[in-house]
PDB file of C-alpha atoms in Angstrom:
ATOM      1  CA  UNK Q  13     -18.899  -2.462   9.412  1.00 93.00           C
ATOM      2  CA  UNK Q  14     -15.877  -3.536   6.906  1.00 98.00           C
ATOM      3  CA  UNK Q  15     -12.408  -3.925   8.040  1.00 98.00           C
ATOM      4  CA  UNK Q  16      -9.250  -2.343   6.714  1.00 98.00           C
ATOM      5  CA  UNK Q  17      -5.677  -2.752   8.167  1.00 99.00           C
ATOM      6  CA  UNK Q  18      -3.303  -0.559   6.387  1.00 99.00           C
ATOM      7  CA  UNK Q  19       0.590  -0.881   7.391  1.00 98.00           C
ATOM      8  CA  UNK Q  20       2.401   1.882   7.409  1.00 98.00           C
ATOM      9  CA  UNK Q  21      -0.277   3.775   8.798  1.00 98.00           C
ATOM     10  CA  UNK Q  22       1.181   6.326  11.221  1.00 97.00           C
ATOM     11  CA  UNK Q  23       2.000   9.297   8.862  1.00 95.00           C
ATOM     12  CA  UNK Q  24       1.289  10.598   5.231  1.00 95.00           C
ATOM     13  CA  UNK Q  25      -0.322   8.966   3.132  1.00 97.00           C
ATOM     14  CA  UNK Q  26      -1.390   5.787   5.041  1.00 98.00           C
ATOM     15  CA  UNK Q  27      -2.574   8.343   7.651  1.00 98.00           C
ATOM     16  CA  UNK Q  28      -5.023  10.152   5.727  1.00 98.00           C
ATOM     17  CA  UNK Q  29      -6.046   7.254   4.082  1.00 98.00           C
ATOM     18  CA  UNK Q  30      -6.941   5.884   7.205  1.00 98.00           C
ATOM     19  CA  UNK Q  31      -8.866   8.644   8.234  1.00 98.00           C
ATOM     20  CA  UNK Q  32     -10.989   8.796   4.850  1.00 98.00           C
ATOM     21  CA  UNK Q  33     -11.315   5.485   5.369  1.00 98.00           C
ATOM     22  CA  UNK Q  34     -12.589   5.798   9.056  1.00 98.00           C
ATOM     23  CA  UNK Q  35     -14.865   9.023   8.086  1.00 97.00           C
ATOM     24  CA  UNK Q  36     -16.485   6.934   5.864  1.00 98.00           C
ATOM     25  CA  UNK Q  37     -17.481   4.462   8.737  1.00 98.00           C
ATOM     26  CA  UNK Q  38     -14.884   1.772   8.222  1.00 98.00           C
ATOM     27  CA  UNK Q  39     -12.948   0.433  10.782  1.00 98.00           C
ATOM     28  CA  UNK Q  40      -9.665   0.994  10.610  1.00 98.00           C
ATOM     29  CA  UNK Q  41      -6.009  -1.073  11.725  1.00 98.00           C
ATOM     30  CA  UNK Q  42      -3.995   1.743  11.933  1.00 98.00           C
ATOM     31  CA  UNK Q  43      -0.715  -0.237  11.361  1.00 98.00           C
ATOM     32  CA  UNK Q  44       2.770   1.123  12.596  1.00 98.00           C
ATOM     33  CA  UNK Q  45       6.316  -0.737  12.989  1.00 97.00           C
ATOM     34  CA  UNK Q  46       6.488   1.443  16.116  1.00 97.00           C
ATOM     35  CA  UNK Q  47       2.987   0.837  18.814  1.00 98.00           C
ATOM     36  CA  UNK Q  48       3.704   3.624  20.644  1.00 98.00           C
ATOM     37  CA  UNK Q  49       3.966   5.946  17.781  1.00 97.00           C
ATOM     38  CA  UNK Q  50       0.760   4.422  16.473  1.00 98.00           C
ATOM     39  CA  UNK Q  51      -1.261   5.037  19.525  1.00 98.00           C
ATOM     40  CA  UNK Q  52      -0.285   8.215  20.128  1.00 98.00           C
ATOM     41  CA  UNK Q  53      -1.263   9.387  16.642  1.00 98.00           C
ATOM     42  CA  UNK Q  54      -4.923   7.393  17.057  1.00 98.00           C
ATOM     43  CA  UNK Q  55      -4.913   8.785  20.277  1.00 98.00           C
ATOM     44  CA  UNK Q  56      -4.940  12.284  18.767  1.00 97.00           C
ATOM     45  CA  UNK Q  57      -7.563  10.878  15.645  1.00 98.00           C
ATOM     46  CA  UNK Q  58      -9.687  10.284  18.601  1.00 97.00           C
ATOM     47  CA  UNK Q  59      -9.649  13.793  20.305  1.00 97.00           C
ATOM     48  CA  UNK Q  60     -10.488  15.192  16.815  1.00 97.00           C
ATOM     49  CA  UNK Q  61     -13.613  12.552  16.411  1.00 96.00           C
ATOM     50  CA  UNK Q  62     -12.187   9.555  14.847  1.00 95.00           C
ATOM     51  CA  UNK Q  63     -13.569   6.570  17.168  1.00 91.00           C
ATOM     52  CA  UNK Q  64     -12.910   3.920  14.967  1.00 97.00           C
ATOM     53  CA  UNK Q  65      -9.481   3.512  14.177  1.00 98.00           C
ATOM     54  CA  UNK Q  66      -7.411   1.297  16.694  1.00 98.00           C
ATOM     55  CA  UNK Q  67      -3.450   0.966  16.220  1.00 98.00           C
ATOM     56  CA  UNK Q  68      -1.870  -2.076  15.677  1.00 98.00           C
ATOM     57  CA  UNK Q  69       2.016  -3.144  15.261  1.00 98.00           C
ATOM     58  CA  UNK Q  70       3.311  -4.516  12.474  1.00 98.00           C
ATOM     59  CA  UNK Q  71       6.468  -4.999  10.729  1.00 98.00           C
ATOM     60  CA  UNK Q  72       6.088  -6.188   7.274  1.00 98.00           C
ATOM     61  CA  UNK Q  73      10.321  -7.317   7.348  1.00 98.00           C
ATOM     62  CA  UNK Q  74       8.988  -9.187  10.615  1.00 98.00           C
ATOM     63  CA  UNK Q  75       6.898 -12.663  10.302  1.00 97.00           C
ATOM     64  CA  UNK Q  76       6.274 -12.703  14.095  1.00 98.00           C
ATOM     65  CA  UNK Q  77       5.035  -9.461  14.027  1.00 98.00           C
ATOM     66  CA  UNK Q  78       3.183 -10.058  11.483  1.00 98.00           C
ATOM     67  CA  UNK Q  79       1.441 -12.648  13.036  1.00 98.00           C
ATOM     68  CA  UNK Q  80       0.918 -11.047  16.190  1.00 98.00           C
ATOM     69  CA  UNK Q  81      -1.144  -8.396  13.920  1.00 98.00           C
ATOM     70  CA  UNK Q  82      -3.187 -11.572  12.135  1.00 98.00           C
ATOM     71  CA  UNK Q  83      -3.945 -13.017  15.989  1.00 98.00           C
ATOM     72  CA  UNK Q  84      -5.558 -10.001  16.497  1.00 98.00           C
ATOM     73  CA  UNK Q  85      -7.541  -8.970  13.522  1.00 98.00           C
ATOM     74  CA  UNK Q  86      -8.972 -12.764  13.987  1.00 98.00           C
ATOM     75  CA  UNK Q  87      -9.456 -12.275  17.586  1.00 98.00           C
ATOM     76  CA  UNK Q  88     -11.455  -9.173  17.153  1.00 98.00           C
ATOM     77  CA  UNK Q  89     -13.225  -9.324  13.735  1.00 98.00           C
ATOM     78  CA  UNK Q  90     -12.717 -13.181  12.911  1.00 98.00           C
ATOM     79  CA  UNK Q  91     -12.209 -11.502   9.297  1.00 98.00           C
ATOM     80  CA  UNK Q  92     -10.283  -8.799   7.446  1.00 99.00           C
ATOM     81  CA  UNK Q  93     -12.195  -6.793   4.395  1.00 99.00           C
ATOM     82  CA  UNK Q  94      -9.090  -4.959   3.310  1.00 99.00           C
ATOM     83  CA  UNK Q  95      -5.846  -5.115   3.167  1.00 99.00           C
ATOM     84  CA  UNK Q  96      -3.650  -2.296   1.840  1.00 99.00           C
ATOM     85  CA  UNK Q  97       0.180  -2.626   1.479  1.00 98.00           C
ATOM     86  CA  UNK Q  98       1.256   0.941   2.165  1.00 98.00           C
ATOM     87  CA  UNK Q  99       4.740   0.021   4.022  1.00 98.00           C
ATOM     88  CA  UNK Q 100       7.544   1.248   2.235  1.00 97.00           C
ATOM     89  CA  UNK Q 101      10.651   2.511   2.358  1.00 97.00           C
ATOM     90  CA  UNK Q 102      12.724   4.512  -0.208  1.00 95.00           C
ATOM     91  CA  UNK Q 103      16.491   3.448   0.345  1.00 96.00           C
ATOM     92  CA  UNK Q 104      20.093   4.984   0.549  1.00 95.00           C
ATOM     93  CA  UNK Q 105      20.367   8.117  -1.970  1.00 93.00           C
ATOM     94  CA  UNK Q 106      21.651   8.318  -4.754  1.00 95.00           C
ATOM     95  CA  UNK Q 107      20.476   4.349  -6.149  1.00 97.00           C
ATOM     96  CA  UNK Q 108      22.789   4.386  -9.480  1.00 98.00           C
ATOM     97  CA  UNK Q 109      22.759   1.109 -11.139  1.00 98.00           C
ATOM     98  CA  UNK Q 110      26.552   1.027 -11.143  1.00 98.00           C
ATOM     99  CA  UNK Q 111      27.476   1.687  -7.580  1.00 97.00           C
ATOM    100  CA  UNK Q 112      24.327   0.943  -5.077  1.00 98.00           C
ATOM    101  CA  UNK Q 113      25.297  -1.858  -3.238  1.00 98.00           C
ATOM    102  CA  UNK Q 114      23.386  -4.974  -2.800  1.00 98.00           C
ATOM    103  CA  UNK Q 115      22.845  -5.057   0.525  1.00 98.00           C
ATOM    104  CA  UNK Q 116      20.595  -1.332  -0.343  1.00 97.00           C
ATOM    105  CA  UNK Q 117      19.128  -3.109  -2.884  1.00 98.00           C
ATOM    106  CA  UNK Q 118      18.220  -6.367  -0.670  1.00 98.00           C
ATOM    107  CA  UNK Q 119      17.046  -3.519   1.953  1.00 98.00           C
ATOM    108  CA  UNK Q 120      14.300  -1.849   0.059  1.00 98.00           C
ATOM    109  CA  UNK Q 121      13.211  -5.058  -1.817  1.00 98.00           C
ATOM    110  CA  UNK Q 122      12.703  -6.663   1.740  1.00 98.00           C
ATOM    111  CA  UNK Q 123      10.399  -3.918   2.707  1.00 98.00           C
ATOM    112  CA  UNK Q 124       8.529  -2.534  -0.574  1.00 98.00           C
ATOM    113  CA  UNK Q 125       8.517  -6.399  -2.088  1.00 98.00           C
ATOM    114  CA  UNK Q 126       8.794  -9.420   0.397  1.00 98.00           C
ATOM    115  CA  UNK Q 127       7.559  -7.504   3.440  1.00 98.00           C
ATOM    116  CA  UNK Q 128       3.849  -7.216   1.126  1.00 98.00           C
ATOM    117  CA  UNK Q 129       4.159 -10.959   0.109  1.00 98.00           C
ATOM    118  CA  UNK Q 130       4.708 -11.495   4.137  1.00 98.00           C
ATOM    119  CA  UNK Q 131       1.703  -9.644   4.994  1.00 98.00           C
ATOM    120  CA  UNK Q 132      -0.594 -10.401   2.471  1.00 98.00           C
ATOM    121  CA  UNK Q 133      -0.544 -14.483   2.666  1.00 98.00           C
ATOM    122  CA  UNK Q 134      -0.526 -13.986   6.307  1.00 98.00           C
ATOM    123  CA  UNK Q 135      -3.889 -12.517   6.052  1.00 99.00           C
ATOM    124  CA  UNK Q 136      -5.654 -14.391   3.265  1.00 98.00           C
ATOM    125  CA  UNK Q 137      -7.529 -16.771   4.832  1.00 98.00           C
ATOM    126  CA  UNK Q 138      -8.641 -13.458   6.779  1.00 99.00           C
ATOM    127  CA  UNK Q 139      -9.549 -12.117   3.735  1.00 99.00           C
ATOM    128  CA  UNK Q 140     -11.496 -15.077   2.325  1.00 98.00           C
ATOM    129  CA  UNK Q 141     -13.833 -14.322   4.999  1.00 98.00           C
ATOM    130  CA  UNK Q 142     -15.045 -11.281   3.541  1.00 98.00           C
ATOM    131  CA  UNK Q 143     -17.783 -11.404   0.895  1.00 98.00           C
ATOM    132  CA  UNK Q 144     -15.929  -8.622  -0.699  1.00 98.00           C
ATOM    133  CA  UNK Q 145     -12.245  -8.553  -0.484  1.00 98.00           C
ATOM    134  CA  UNK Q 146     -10.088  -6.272  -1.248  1.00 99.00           C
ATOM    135  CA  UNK Q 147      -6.306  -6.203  -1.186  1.00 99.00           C
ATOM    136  CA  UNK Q 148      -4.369  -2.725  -2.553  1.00 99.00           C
ATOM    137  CA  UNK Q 149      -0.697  -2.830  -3.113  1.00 99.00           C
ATOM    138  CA  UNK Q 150       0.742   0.689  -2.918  1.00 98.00           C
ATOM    139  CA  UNK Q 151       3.204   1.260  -5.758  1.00 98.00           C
ATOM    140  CA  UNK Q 152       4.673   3.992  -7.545  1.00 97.00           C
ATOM    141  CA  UNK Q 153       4.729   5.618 -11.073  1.00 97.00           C
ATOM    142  CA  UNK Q 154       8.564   4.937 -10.734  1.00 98.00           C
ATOM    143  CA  UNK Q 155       7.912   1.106 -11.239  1.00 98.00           C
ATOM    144  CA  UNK Q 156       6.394   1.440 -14.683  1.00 98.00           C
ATOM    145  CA  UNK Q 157       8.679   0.224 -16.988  1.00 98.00           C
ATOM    146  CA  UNK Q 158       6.947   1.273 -20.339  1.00 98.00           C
ATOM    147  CA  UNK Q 159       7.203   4.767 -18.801  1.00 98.00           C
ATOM    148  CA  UNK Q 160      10.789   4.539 -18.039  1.00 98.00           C
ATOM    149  CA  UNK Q 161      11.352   3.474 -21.174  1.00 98.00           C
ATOM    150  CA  UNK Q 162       9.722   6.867 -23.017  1.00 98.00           C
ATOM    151  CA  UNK Q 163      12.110   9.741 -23.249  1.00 98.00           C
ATOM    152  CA  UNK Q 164       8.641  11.940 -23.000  1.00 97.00           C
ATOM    153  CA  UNK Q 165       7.877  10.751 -19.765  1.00 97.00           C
ATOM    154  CA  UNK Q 166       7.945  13.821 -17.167  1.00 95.00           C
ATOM    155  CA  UNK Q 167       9.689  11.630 -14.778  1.00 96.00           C
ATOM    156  CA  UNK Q 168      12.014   9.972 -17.258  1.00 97.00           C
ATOM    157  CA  UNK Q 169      15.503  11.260 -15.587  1.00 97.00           C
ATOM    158  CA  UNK Q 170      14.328  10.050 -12.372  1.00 96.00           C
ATOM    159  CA  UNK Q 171      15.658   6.712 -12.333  1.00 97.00           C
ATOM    160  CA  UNK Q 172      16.821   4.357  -8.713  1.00 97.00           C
ATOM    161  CA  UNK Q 173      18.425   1.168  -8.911  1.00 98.00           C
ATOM    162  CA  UNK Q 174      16.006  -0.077  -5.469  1.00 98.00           C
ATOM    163  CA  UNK Q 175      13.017   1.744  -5.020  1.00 98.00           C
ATOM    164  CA  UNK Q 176      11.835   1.710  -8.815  1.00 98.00           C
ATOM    165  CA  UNK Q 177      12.870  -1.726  -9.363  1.00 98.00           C
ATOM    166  CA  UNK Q 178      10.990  -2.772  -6.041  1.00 98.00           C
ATOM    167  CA  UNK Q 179       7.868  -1.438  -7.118  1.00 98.00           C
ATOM    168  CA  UNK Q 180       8.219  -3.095 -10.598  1.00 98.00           C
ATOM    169  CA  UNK Q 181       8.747  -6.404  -8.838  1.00 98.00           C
ATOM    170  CA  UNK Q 182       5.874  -5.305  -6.610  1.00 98.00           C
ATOM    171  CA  UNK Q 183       3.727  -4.849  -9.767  1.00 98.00           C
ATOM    172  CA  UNK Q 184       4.419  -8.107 -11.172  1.00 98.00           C
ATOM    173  CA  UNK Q 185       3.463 -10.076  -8.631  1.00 98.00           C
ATOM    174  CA  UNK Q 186      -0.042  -8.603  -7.837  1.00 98.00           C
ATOM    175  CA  UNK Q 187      -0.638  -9.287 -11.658  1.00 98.00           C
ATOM    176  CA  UNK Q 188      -0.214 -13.194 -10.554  1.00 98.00           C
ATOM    177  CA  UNK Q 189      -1.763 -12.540  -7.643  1.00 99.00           C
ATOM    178  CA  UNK Q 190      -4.988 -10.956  -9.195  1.00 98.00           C
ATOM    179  CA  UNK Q 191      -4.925 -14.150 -11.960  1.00 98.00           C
ATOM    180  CA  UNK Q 192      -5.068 -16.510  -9.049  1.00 98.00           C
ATOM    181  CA  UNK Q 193      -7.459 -15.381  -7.515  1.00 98.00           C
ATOM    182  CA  UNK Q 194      -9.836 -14.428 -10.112  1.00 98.00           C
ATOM    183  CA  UNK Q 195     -12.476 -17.318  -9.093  1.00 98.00           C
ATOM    184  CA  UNK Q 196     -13.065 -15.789  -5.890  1.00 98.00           C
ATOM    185  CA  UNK Q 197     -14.681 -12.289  -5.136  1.00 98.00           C
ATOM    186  CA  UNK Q 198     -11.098 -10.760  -4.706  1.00 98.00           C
ATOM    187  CA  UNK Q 199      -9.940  -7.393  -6.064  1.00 98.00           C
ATOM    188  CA  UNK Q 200      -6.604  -6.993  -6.363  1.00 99.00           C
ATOM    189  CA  UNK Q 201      -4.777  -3.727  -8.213  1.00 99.00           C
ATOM    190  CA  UNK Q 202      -1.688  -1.621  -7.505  1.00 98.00           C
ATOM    191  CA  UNK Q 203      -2.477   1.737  -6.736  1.00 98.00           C
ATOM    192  CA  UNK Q 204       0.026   4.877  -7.469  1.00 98.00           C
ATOM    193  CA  UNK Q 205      -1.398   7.593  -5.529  1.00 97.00           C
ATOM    194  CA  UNK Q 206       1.280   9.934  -7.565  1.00 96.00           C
ATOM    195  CA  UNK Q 207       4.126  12.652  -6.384  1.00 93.00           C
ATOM    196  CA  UNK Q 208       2.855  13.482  -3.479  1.00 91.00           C
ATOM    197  CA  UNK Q 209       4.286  15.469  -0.902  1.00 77.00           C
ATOM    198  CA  UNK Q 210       5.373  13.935   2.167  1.00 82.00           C
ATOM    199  CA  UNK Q 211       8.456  12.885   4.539  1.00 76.00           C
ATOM    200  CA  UNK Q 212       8.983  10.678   1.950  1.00 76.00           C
ATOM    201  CA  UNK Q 213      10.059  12.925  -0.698  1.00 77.00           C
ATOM    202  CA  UNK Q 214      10.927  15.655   1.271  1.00 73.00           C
ATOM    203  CA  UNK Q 215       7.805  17.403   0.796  1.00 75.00           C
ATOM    204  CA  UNK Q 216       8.868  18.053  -3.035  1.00 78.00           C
ATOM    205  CA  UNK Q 217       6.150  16.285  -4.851  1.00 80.00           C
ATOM    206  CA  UNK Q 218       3.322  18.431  -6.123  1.00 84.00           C
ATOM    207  CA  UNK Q 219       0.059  16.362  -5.025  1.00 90.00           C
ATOM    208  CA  UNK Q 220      -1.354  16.450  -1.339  1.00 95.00           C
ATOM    209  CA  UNK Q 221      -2.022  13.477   0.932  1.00 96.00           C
ATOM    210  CA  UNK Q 222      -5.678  14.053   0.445  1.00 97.00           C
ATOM    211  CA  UNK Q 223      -5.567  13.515  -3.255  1.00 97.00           C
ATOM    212  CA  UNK Q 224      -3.451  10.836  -2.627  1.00 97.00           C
ATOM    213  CA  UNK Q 225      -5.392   9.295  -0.346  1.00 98.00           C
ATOM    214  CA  UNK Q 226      -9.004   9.331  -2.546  1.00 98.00           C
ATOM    215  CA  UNK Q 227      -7.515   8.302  -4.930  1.00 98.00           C
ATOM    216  CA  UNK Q 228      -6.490   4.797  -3.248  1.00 98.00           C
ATOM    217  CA  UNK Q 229      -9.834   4.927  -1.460  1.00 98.00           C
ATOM    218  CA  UNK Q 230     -11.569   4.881  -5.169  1.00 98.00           C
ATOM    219  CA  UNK Q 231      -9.796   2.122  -6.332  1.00 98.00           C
ATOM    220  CA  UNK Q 232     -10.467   0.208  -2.989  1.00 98.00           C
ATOM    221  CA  UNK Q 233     -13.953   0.824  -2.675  1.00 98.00           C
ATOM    222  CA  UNK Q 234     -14.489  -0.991  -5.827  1.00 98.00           C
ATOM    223  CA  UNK Q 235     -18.146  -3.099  -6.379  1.00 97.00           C
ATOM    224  CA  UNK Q 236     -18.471  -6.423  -7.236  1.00 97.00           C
ATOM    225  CA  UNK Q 237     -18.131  -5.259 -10.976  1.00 97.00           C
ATOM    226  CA  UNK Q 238     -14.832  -3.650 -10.849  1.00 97.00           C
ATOM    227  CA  UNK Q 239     -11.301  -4.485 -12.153  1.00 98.00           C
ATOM    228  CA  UNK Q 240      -8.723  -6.182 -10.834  1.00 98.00           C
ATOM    229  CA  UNK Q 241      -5.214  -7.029 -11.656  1.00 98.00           C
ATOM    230  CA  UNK Q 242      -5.058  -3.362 -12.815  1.00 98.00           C
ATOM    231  CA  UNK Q 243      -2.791  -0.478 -12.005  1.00 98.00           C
ATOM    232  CA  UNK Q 244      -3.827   2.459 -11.621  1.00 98.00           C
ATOM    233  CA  UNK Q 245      -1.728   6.310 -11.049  1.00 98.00           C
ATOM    234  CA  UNK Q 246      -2.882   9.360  -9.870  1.00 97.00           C
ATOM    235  CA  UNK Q 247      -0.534  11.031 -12.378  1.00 96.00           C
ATOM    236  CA  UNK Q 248      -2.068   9.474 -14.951  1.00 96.00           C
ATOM    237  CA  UNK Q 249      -3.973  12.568 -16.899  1.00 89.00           C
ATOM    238  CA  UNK Q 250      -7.380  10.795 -18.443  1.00 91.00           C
ATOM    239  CA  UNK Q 251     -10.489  10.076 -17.008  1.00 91.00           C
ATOM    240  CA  UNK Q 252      -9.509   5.848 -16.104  1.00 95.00           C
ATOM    241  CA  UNK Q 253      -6.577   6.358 -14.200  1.00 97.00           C
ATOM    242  CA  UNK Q 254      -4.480   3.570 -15.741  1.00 98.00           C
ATOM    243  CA  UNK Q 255      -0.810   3.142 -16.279  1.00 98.00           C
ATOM    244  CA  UNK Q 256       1.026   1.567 -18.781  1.00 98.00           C
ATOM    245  CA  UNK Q 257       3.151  -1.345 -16.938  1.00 98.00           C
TER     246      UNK Q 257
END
């Protein structure tokens, strides 16, 4: 049975990706900054059939809870499978580039940039256990800057100072990450599951949290054949799924 820990776990879209995920036999770290609301929503998965999914706390801002996590994913499955960076946060509204402050700025970065860079070389030597890695860094179309840069983009007025600039950051390093480790059997992309509605957004986006969530899933579940260092958006309308960075 593989193993998946996905942070930011206990709602949306981590949530039904985590029950795909668990429906299709995987077991599932059902990771959540807060353990008690983590257990009670696996608590519930359970009563509705979903055996294995276990909560776990994590906090990727947190190293020490971060190890905690790593202690026991080792302790329990002596490897991790897959990893995917769902954690994020979007930051203090409205995120103008002339009047955000820094310290919003340093907030969401911490979260949506350095919390995945905590969390991900925490669990790599996990990882490079598994015969088949995978590691899935949750982005956003927002973070594209080719798209941002195209006056025909549908989302070309929506522009934030932190969260798009996080997820740009975000993209750039999985590219380095992906080149490094290319040798091994690693797959390593950045995965827009696309406007989705959630608590997020205030339920305004037009995709649903299943969509969102098989999309991820099919750019996870990946053989030893498929891409990496790739990034891929649900709003992207052709048949590969690929953004423009």
């Amino acid at each position: 049975m593989q193993t998946v820990l996905i942070t930011g776990a206990n709602r949306s879209i981590g949530l039904e990706t985590a029950k795909q995920l668990s429906a299709k036999g995987l077991f599932v770290y059902l990771g959540s900054r807060d353990l008690e609301k983590g257990e009670t929503v696996v608590k519930e998965l359970h009563e509705k059939g979903f055996q294995n999914i276990k909560a776990i706390e994590i906090d990727a801002t947190k190293p020490e809870s971060i190890e905690q996590a790593r202690n026991i994913v080792e302790k329990e499955q002596g490897k991790l499978d897959i990893l995917i960076n769902n954690a994020g946060i979007l930051g203090v509204n409205p995120q103008t580039a002339t009047e955000t402050s820094v310290n919003n700025i340093k907030e969401v970065f911490e979260t949506n940039f350095f919390g995945v860079i905590n969390v991900t070389q925490a669990f790599l030597p996990l990882l490079k256990r598994s015969d088949s890695p995978r590691i899935s860094n949750i982005t956003s179309g927002l973070g594209s800057l080719t798209l941002h840069s195209d006056p025909d983009w549908k989302y070309y007025h929506v522009k934030s100072a932190a969260y798009g600039p996080s997820k740009s950051a975000l993209n750039a390093y999985t590219i380095v990450l992906a080149y490094e480790l290319r040798d091994l059997p690693f797959k390593v992309n950045v995965i827009d599951p696309g406007y989705t509605a959630t608590d997020f957004n205030a339920h305004s986006g037009p995709g649903s949290v299943e969509s969102a969530a098989s999309f991820i899933i099919k750019h996870t579940l990946t053989d030893e054949n498929g891409p990496t260092g790739q990034y891929f958006s649900n709003d992207i309308e052709d048949e590969t799924g690929i953004s423009p960075w």
